[in-house]
CSV table of C-alpha atoms in Angstrom, one decimal:
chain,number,residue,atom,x,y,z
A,236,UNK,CA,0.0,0.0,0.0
A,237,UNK,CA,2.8,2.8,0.9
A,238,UNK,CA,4.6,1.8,-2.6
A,239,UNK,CA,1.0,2.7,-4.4
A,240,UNK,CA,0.8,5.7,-2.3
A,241,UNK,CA,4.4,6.3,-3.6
A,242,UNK,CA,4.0,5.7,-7.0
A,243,UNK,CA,1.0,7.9,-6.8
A,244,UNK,CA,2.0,10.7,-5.6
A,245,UNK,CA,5.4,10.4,-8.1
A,246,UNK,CA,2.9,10.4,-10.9
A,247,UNK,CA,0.8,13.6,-9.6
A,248,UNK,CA,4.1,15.9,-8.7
A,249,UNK,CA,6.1,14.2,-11.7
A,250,UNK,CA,9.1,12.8,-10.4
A,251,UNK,CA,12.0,12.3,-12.9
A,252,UNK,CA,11.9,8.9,-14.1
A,253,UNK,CA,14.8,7.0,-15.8
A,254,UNK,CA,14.7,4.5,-18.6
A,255,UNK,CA,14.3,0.6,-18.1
A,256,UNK,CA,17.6,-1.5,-17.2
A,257,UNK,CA,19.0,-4.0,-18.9
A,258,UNK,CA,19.9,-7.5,-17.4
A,259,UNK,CA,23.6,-6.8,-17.4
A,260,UNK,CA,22.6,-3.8,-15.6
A,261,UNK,CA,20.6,-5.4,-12.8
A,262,UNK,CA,23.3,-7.7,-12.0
A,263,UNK,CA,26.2,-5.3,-12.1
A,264,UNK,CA,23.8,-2.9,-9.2
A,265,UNK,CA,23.3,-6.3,-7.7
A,266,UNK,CA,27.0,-7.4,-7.6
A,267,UNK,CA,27.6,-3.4,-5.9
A,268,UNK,CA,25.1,-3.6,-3.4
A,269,UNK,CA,26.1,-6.8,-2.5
A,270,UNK,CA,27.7,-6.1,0.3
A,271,UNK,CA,25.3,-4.1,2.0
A,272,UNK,CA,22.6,-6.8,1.3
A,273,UNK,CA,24.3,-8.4,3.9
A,274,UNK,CA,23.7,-6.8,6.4
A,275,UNK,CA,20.0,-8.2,6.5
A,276,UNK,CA,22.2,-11.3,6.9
A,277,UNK,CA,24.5,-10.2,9.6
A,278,UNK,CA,21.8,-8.9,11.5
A,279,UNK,CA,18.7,-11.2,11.2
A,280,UNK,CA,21.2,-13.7,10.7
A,281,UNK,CA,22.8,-13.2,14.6
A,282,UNK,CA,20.0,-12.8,16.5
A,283,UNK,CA,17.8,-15.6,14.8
A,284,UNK,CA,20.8,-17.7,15.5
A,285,UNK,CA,22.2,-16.3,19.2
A,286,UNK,CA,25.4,-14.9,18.4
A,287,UNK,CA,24.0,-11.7,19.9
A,288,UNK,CA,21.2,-10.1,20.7
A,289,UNK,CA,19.1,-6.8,19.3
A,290,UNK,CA,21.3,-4.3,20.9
A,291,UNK,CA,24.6,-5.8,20.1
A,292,UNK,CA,23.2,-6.7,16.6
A,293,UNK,CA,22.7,-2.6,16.0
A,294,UNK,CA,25.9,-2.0,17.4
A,295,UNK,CA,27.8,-4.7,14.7
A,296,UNK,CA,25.3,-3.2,12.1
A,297,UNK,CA,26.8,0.4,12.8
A,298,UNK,CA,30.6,-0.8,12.8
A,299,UNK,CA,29.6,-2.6,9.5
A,300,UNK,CA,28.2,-0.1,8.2
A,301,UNK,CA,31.0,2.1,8.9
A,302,UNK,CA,33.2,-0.1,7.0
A,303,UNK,CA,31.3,-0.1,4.1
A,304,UNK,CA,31.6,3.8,4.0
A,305,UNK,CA,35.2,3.4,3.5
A,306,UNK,CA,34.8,0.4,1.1
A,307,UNK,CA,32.3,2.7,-1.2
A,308,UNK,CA,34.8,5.2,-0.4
A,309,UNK,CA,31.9,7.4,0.6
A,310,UNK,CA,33.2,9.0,3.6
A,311,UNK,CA,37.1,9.2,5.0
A,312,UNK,CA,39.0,9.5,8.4
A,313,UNK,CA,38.9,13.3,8.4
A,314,UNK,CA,34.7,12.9,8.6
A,315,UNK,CA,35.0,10.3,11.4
A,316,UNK,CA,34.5,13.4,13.9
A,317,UNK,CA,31.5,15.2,12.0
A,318,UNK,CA,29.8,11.9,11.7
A,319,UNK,CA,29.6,11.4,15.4
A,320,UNK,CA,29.1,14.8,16.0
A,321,UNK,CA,25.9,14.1,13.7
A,322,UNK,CA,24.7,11.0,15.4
A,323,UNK,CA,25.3,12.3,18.9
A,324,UNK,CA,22.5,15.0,18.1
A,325,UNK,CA,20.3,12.6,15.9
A,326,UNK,CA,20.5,10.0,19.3
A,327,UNK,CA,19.9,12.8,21.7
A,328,UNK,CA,16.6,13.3,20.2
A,329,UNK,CA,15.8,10.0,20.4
A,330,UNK,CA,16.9,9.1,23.8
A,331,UNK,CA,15.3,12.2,25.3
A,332,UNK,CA,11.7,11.0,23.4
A,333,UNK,CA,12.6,7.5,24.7
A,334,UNK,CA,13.4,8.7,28.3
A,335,UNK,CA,9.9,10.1,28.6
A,336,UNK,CA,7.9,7.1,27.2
A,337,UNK,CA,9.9,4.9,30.0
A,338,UNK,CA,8.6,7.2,32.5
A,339,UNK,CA,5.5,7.2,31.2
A,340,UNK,CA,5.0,3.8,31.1
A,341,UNK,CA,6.1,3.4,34.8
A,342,UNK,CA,3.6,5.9,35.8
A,343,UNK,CA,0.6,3.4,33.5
A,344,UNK,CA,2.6,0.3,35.5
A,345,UNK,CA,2.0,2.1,39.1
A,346,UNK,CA,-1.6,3.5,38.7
A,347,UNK,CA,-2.9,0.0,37.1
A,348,UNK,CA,-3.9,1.5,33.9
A,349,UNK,CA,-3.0,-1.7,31.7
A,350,UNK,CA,-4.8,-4.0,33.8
A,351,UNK,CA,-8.4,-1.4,34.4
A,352,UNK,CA,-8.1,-2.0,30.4
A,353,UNK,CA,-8.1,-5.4,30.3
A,354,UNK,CA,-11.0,-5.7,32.8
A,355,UNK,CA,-13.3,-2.9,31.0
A,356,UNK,CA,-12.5,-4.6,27.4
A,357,UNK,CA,-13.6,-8.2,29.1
A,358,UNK,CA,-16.4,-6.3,30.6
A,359,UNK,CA,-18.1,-4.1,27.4
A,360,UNK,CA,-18.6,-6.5,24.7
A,361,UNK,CA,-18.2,-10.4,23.8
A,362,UNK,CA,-18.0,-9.1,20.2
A,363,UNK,CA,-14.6,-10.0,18.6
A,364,UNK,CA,-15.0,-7.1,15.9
A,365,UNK,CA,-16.1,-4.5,18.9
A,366,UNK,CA,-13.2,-6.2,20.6
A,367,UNK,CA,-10.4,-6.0,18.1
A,368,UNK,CA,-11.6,-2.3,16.8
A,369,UNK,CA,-10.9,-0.7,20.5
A,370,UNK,CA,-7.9,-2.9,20.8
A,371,UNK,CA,-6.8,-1.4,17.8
A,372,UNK,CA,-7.8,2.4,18.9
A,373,UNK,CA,-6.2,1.3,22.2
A,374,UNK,CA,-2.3,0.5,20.8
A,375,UNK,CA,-3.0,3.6,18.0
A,376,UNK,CA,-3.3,6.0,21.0
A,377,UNK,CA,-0.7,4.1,23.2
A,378,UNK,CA,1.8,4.0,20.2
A,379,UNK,CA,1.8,7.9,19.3
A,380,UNK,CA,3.0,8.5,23.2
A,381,UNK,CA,5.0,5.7,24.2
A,382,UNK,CA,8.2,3.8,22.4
A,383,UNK,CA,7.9,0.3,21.3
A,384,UNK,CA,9.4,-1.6,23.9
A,385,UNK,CA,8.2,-0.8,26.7
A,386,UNK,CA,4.6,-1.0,24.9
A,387,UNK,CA,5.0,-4.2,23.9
A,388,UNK,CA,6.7,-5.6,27.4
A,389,UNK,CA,3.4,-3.4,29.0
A,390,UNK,CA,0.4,-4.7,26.4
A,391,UNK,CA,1.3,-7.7,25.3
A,392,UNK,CA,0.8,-9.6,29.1
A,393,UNK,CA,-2.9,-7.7,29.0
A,394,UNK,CA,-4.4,-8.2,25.5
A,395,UNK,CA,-3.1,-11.4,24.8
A,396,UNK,CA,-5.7,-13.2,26.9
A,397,UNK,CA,-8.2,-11.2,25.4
A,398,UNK,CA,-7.8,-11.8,22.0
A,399,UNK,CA,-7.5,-15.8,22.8
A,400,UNK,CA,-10.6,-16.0,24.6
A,401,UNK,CA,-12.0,-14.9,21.1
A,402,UNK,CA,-10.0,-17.2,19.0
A,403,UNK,CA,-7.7,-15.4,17.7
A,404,UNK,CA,-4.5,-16.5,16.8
A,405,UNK,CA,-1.5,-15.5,18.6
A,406,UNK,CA,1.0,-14.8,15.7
A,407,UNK,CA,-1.9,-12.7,13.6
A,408,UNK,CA,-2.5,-10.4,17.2
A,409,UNK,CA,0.9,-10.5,17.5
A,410,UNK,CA,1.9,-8.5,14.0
A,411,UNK,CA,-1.3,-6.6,14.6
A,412,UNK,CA,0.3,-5.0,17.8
A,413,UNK,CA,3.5,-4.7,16.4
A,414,UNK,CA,2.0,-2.8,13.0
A,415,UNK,CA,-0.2,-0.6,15.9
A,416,UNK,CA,3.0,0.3,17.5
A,417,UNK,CA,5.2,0.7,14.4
A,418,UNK,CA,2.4,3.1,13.5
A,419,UNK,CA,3.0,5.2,16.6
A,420,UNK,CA,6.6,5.4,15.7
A,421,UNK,CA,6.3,8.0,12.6
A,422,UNK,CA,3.5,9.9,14.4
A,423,UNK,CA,4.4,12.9,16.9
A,424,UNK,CA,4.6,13.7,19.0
A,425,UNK,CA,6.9,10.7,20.3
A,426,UNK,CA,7.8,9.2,16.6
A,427,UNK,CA,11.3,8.3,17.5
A,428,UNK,CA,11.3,6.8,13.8
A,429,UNK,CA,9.7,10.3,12.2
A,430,UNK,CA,12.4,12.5,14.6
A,431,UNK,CA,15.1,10.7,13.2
A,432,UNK,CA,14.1,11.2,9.6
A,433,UNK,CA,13.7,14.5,10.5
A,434,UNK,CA,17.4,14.8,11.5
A,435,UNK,CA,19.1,13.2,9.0
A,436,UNK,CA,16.9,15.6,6.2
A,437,UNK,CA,17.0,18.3,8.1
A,438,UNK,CA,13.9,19.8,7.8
A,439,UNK,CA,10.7,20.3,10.1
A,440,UNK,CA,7.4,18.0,11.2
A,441,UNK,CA,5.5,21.1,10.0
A,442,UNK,CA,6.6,20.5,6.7
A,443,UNK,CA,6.1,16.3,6.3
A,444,UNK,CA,3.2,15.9,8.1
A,445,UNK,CA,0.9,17.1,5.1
A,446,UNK,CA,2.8,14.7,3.0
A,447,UNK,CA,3.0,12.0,4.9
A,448,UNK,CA,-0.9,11.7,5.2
A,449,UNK,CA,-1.6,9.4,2.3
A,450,UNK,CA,1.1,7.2,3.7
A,451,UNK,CA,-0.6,7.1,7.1
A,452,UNK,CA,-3.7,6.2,5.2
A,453,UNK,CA,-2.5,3.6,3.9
A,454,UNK,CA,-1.0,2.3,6.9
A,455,UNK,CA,-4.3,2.4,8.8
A,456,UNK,CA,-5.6,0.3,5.8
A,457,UNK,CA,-3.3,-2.3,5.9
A,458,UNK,CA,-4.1,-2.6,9.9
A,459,UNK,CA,-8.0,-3.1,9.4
A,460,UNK,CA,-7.2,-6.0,6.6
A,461,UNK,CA,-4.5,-7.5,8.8
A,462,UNK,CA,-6.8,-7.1,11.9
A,463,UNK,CA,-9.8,-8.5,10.1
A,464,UNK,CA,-8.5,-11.2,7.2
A,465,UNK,CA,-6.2,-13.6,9.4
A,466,UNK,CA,-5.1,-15.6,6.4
A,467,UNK,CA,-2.9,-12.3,5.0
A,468,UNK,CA,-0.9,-12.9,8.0
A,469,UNK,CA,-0.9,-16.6,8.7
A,470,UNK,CA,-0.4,-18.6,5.1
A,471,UNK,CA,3.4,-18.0,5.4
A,472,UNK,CA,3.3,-19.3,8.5
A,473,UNK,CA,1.2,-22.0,8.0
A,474,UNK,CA,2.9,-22.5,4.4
A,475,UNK,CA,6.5,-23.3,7.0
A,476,UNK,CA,4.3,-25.9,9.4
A,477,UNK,CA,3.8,-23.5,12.0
């Protein structure tokens, strides 16, 4: 949905396009990328298999990374110092917007707010649409204030046996939550994901927000179809024996 939204809005403001590529082409891009393609590997690669875990995996990803700048030959030593000065700033942000959504969390953990939900969601409706549509609302609202972690470590213990007292499968609620969140991540006014993109183009939320619209849009479409068609979620899984 967010590469029709893109290809969309290319077409209305038209973007500069570029001819077709030949075969030759394709595999001399693919032979250049190559290794930054393996990063996915690196990463997903270690953690799926327990060399490390999330947070060492982004620090490897960054030193990789780094390497790769001086294999492109895309940056040198004399911008080593301008680089971090760079990501210092870009982190800041983040940390600062993360900092609050802890504290905010602890403050949900101490007054009992997770669990009042669960009781008032078991308490207003036996309907699994009613159900999955405040759910939803729920994570939406929960996601633009509050960083992914701690929402899922928070949530996840609550709704989960909500949604299986309605039959719901696990892995579907659980990429439904996780889209929810993701969600909250590129909407202020805690977006940690939008702030950094912010950063790195230097420019404003004023001035993305308008654009970005269609693309939230189409986000919130692909959450109702994921929420309410369990088979776009589960064939893969199912397809692998799980």
């Amino acid at each position: 949905f967010l590469m029709i939204v893109a290809g969309v809005w290319a077409k209305k403001h038209n973007y500069k396009t570029f001819g077709r590529s030949s075969f030759k082409q394709v595999i001399k891009a693919f032979i250049i990328a190559l290794p930054s393609l393996l990063l996915l590997f690196i990463v997903i690669g270690g953690i799926v298999g327990g060399f490390f875990t999330a947070t060492e995996a982004s620090a490897i990803a960054v030193l990789y990374t780094l390497i790769l700048g001086f294999v492109y030959k895309e940056i040198k030593i004399d911008d080593i110092p301008k680089i971090l000065l760079e990501s210092a700033k870009t982190s800041a942000v983040v940390m600062l917007l993360i900092a609050a959504s802890m504290s905010m969390s602890w403050i949900m953990s101490y007054e009992n707010i997770p669990q009042n939900l669960s009781d008032f969601l078991l308490n207003i409706s036996d309907n699994k649409i009613i159900i999955l549509l405040i759910i939803n609302f729920l994570l939406l609202f929960v996601g633009i204030f509050m960083d992914m972690t701690p929402a899922v470590l928070i949530f996840t213990p609550i709704f989960l046996p909500v949604v299986t007292t309605l039959g719901i499968d696990p892995v579907q609620f659980g990429i439904m939550m996780v889209l929810n969140l993701c969600i909250g991540l590129c909407t202020p006014p805690v977006g940690s994901v939008l702030f950094v993109g912010i950063g790195i183009a230097k420019t404003s939320i004023e001035k993305v927000i308008r654009p970005l619209l269609p693309m939230f849009f189409a986000m919130i479409l692909s959450l109702i179809l994921i929420t309410f068609i369990p088979q776009i979620t589960l064939w893969l899984p199912k397809a692998f024996g799980f």
